[in-house]
PDB file of C-alpha atoms in Angstrom:
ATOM      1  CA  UNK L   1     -15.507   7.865 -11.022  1.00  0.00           C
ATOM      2  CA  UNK L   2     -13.069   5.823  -9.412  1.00  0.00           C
ATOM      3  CA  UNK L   3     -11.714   7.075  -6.004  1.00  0.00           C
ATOM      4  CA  UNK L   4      -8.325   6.772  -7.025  1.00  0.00           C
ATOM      5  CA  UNK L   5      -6.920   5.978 -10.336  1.00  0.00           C
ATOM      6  CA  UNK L   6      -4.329   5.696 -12.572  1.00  0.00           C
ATOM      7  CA  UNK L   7      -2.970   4.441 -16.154  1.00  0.00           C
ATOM      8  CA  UNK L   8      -1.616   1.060 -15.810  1.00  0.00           C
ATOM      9  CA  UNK L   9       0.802   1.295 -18.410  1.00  0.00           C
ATOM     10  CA  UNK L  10       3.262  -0.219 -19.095  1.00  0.00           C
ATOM     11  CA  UNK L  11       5.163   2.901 -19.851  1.00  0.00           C
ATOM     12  CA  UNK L  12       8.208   2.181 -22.271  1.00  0.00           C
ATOM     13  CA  UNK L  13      10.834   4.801 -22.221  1.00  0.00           C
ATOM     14  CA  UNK L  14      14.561   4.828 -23.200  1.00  0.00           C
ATOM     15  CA  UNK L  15      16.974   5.204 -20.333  1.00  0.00           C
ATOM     16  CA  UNK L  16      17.776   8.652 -19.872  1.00  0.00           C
ATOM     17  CA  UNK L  17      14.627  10.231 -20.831  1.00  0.00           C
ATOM     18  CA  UNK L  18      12.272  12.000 -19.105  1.00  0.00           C
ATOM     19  CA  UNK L  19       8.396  10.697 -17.770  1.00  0.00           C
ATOM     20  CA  UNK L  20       5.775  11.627 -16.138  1.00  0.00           C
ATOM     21  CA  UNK L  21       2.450   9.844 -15.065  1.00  0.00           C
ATOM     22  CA  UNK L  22      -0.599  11.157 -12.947  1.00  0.00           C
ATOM     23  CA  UNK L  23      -3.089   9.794 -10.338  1.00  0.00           C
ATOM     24  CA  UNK L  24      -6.763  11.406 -10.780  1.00  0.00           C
ATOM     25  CA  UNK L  25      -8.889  11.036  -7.125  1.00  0.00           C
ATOM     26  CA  UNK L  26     -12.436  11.910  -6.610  1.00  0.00           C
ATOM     27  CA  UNK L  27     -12.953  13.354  -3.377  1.00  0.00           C
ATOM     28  CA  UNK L  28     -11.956  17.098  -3.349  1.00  0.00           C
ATOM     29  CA  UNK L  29     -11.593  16.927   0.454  1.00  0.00           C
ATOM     30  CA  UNK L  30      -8.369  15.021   0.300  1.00  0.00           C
ATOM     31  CA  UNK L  31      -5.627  16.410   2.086  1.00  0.00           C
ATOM     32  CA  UNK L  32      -2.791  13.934   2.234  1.00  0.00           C
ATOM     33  CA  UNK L  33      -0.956  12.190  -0.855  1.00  0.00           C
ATOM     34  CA  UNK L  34       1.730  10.374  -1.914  1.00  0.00           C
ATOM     35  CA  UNK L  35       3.556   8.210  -4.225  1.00  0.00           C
ATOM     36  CA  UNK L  36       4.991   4.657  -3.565  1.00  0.00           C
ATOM     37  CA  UNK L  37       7.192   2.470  -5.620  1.00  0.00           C
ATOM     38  CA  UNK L  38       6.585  -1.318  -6.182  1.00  0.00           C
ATOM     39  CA  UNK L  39       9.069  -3.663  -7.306  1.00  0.00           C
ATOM     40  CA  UNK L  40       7.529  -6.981  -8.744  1.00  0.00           C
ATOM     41  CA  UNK L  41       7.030  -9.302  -5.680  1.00  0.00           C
ATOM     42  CA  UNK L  42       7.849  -6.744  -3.317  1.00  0.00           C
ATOM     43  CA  UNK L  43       6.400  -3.939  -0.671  1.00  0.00           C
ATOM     44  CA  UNK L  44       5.393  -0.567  -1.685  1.00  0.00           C
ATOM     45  CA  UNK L  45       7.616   1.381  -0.493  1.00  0.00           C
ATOM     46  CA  UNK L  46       7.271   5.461  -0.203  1.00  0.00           C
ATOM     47  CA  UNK L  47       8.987   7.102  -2.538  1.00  0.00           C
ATOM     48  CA  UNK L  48       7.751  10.766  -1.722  1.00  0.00           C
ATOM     49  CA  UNK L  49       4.909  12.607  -0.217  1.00  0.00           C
ATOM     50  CA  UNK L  50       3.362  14.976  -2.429  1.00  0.00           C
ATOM     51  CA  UNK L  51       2.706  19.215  -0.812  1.00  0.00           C
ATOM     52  CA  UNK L  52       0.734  21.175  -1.869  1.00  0.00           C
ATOM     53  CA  UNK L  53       3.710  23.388  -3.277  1.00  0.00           C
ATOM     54  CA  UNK L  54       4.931  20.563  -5.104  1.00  0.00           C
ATOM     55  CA  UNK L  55       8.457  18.825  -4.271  1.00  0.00           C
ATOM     56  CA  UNK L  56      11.142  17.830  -5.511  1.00  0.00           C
ATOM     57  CA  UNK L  57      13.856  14.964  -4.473  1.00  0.00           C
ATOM     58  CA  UNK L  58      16.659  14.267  -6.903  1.00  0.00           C
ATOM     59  CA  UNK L  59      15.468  13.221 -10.554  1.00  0.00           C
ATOM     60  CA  UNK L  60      11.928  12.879  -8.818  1.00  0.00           C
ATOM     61  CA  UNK L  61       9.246  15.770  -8.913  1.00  0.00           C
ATOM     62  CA  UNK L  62       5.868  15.510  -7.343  1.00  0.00           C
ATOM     63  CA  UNK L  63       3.026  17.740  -8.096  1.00  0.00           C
ATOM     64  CA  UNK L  64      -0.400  18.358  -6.665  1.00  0.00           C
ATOM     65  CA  UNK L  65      -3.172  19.949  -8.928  1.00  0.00           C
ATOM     66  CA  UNK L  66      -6.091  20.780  -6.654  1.00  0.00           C
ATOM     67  CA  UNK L  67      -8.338  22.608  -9.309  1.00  0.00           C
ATOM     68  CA  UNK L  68      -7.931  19.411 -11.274  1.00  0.00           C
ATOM     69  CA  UNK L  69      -7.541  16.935  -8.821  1.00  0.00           C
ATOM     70  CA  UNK L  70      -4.814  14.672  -9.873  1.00  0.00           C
ATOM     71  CA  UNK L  71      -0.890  14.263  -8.705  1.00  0.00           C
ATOM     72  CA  UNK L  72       2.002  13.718 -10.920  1.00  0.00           C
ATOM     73  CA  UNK L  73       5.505  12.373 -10.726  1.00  0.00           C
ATOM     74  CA  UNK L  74       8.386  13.320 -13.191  1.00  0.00           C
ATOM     75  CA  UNK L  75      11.269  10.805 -13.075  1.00  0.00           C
ATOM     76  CA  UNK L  76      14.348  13.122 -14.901  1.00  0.00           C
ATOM     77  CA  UNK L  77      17.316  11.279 -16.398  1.00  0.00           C
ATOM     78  CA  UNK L  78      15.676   7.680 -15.759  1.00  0.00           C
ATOM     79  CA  UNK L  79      17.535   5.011 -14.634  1.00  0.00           C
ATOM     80  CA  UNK L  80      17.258   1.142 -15.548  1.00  0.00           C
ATOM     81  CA  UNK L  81      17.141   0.997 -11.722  1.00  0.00           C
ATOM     82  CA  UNK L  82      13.597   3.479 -12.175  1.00  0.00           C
ATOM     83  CA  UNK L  83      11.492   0.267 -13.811  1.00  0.00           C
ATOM     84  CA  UNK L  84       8.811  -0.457 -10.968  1.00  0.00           C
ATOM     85  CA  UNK L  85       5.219  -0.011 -10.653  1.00  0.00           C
ATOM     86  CA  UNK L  86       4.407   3.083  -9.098  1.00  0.00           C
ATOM     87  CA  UNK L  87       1.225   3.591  -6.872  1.00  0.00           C
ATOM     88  CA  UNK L  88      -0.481   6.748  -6.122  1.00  0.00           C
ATOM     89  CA  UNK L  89      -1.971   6.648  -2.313  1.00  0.00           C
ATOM     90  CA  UNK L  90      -4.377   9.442  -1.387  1.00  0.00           C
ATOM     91  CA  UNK L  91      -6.220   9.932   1.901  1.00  0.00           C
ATOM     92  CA  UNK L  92     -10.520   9.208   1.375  1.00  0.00           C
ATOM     93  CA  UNK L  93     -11.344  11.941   4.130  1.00  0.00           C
ATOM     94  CA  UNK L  94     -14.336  12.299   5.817  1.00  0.00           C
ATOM     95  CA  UNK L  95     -15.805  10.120   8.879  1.00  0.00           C
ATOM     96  CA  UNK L  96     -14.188   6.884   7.071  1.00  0.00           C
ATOM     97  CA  UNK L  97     -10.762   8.640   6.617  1.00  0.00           C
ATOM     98  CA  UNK L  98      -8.216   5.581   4.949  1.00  0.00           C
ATOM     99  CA  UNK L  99      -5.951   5.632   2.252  1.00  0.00           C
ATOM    100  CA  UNK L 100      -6.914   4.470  -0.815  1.00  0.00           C
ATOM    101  CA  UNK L 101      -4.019   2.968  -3.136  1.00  0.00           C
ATOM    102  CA  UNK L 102      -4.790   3.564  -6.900  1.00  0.00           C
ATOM    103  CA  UNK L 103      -3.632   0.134  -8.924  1.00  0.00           C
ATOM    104  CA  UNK L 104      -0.407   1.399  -9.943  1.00  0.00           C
ATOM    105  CA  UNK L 105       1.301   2.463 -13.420  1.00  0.00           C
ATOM    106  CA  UNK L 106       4.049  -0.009 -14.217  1.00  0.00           C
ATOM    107  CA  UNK L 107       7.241   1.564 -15.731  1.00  0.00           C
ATOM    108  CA  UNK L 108       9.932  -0.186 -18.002  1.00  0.00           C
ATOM    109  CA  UNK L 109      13.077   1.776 -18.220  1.00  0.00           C
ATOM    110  CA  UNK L 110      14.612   0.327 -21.646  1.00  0.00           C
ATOM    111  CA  UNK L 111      18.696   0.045 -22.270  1.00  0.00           C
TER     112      UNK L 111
ATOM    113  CA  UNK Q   1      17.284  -2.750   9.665  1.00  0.00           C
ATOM    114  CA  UNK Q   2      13.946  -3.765   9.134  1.00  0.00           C
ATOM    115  CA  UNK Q   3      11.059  -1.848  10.987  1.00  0.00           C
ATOM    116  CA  UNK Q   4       8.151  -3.733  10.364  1.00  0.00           C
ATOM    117  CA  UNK Q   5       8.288  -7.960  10.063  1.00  0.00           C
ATOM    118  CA  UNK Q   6       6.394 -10.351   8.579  1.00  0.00           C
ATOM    119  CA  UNK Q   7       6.169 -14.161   9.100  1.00  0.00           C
ATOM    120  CA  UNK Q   8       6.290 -16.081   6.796  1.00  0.00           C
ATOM    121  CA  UNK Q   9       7.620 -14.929   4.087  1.00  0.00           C
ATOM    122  CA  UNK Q  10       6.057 -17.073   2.001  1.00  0.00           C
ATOM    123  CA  UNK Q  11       3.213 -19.719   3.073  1.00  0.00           C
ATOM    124  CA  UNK Q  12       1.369 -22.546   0.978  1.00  0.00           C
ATOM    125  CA  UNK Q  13      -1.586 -23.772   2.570  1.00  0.00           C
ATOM    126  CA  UNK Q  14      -4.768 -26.281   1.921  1.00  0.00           C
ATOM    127  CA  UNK Q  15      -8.152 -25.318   1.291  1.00  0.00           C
ATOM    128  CA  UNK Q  16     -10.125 -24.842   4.436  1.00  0.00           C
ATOM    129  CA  UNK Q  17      -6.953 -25.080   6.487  1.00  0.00           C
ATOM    130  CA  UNK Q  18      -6.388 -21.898   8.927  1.00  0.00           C
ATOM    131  CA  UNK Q  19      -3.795 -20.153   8.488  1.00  0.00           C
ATOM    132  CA  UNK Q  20      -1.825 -16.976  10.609  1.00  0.00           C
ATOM    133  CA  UNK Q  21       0.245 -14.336   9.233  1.00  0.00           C
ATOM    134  CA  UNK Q  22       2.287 -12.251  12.251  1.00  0.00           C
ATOM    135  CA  UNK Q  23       3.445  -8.956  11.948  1.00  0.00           C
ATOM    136  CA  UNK Q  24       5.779  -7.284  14.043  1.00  0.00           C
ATOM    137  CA  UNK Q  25       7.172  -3.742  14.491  1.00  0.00           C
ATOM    138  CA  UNK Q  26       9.670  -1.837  16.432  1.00  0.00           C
ATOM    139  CA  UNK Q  27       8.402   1.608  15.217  1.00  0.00           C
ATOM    140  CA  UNK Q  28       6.279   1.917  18.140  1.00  0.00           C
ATOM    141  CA  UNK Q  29       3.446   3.146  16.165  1.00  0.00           C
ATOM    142  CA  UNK Q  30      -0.278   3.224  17.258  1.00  0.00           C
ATOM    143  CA  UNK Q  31      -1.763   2.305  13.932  1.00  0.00           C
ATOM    144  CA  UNK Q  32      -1.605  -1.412  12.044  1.00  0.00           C
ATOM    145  CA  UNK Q  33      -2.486  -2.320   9.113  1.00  0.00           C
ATOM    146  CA  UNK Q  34      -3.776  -5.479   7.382  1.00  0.00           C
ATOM    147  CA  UNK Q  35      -3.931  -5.483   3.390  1.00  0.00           C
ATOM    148  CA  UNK Q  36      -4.304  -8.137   1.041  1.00  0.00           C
ATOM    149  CA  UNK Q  37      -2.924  -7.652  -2.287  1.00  0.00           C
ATOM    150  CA  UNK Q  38      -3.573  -9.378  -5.579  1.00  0.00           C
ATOM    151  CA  UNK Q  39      -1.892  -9.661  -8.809  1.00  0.00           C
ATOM    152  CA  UNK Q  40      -1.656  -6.338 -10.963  1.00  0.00           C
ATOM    153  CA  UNK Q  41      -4.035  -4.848  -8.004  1.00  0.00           C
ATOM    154  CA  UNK Q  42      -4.199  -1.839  -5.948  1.00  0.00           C
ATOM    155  CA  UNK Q  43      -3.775  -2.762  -2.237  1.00  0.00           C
ATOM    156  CA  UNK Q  44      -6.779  -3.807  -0.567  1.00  0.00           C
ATOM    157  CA  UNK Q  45      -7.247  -2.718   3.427  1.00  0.00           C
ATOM    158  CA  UNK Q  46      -8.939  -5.799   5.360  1.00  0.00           C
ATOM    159  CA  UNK Q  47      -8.784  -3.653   8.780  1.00  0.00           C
ATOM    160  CA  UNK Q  48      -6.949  -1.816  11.013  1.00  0.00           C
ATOM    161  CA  UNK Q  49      -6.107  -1.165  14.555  1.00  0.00           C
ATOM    162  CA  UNK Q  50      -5.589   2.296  16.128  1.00  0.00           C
ATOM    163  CA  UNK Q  51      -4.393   0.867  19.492  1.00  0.00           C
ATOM    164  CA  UNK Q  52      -6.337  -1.748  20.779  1.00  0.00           C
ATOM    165  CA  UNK Q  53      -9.492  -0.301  18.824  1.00  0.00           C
ATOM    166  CA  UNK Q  54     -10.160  -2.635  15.832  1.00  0.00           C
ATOM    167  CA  UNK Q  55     -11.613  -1.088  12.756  1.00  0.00           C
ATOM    168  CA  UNK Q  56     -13.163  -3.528  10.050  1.00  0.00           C
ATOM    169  CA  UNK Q  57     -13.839  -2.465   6.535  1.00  0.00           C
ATOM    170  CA  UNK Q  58     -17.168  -3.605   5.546  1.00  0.00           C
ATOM    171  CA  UNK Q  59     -16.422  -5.510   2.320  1.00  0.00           C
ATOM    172  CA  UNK Q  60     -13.622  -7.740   4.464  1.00  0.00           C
ATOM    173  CA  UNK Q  61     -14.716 -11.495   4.323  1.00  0.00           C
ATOM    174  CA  UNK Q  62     -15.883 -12.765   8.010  1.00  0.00           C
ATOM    175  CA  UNK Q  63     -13.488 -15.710   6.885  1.00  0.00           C
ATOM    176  CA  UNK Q  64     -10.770 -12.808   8.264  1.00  0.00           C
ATOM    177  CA  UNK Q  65      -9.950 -12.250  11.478  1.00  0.00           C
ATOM    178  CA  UNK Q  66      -7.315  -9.982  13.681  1.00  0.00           C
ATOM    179  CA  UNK Q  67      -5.116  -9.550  16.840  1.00  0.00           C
ATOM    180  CA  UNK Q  68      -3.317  -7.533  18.421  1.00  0.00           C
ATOM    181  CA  UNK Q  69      -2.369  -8.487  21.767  1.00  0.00           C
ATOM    182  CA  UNK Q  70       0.418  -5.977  21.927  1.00  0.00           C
ATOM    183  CA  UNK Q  71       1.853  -2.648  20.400  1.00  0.00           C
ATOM    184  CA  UNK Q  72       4.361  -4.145  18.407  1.00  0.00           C
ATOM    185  CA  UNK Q  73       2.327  -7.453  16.739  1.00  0.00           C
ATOM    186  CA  UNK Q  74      -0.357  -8.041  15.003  1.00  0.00           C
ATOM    187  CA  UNK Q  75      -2.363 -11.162  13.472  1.00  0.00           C
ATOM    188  CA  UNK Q  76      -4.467 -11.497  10.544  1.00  0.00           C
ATOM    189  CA  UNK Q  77      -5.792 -15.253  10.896  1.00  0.00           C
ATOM    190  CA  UNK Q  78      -8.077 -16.955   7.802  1.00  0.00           C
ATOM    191  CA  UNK Q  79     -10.245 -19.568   9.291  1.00  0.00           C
ATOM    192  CA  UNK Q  80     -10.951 -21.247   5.819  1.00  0.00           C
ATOM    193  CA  UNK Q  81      -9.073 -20.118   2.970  1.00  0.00           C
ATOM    194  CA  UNK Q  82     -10.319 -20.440  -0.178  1.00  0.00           C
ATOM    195  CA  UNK Q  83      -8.349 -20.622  -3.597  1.00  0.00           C
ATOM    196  CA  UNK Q  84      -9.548 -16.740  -3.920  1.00  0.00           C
ATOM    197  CA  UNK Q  85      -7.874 -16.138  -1.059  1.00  0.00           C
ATOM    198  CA  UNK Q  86      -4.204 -16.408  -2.575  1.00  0.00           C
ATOM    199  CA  UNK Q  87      -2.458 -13.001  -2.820  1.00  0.00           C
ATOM    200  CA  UNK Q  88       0.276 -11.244  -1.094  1.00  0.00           C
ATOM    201  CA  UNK Q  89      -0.410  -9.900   2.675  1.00  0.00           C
ATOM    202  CA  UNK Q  90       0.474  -6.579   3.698  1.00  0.00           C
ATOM    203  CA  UNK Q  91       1.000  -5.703   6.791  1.00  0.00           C
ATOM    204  CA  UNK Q  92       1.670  -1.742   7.321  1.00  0.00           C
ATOM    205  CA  UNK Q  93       1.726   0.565  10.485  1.00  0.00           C
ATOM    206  CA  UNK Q  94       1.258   4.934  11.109  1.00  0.00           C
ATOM    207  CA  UNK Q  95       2.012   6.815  13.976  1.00  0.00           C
ATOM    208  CA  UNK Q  96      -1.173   8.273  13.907  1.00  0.00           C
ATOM    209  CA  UNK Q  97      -4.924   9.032  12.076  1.00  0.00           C
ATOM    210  CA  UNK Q  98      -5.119   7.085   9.189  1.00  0.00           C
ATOM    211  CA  UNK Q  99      -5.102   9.658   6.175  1.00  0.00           C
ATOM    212  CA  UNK Q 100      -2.156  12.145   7.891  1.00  0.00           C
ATOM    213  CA  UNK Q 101       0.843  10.131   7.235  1.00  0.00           C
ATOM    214  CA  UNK Q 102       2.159   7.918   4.964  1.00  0.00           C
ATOM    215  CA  UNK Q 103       2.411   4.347   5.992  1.00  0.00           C
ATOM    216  CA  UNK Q 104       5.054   2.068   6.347  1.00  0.00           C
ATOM    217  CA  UNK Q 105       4.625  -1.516   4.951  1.00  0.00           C
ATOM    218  CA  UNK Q 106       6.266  -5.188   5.944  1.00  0.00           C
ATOM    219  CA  UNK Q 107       7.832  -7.653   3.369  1.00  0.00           C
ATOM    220  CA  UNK Q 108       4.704  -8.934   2.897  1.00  0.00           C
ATOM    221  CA  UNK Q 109       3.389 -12.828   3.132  1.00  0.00           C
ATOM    222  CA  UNK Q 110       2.990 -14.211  -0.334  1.00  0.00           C
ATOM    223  CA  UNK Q 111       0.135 -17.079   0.309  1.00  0.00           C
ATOM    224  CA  UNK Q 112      -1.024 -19.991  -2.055  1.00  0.00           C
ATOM    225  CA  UNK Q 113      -4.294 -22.067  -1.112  1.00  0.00           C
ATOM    226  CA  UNK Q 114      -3.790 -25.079  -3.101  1.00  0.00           C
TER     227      UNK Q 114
END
């Protein structure tokens, strides 16, 4: 299994609707995630970190599921604006702790 | 204003001809970060300094070398590209330990060995 990974899409949604996407990792012992955005040619840059209670900023909603060991974002009402690639980052742990970027999902918002 | 700087921008060199990327940061943060990122891939870490303590991940080329003669810079230098060595450079920095925090990246340095 993969230490991080995630469907690369592309995800094809009408503006205004509602997606989600999740980010599996392998080692249970991982204590620190989050979720970056990635415009084409561009940085990552954070978009949210991801609690264990979950959180929530504007149309964007983060979720951790331990037992299952995967993340989530929800992007409500999406926006044209909302078409990126969107990497999952989550900490390896252990004597080598480093985070390890999953390859992204790629998201088209359509008109 | 930008936080964390990366020069050049964009840089096309020959194969076999060394090359340095500079990073800068006003952040004041111990940690820096060196990634090289590929088309349609997940970004790679090369190494890292906490402080002046250089960490090297095993699977980095020896073609790749750092510096960091100061808090606020740091150099990744190539001492022979090779074609497989075009991608975009990432330079990122933490305040602290390497999984606690998120990290904050540069522009990045789009390079071409031709």
């Amino acid at each position: 299994r993969k230490e991080v990974e995630q469907d690369p899409g592309p995800f094809n949604v009408p503006e205004g609707a509602t997606v989600a996407f999740n980010c599996t990792y392998s080692n249970s012992a991982s204590q620190s995630f989050f979720w970056y955005r990635q415009d084409c040619r561009k940085e990552p840059k954070l978009l949210m970190s991801v609690y264990s209670s979950g959180n929530e900023d504007g149309r964007f909603t983060a979720q951790l599921n331990r037992a299952s060991q995967y993340i989530s974002l929800l992007i409500r009402d999406s926006k044209l604006s909302d078409s990126a690639t969107y990497l999952c980052a989550v900490n390896k742990a252990g004597r080598d702790d480093k985070i390890i970027f999953g390859k992204g999902t790629r998201l088209h918002i359509l008109p | 204003d930008a936080m964390v700087i990366q020069n050049p921008r964009y840089q096309v060199t020959q194969f076999g001809k060394p090359v340095t990327l500079s990073c800068s940061q006003t952040l004041n943060h111990n940690v820096m970060y060196w990634y090289q990122q590929k088309s349609s891939q997940a970004p790679k870490l090369l190494f890292h300094y906490y402080d002046k303590d250089f960490n090297n991940e095993a699977d980095t080329p020896d073609n790749f070398q750092s510096r960091r003669p100061n808090t606020s810079f740091c150099f990744l230098d190539i001492r022979s590209p090779g074609l497989g060595d075009t991608a975009m450079y990432l330079c990122a920095t933490s305040p602290r330990g390497q999984g606690e925090q998120p990290q904050h990246f540069g522009d990045g340095t789009r390079l071409s060995i031709l």
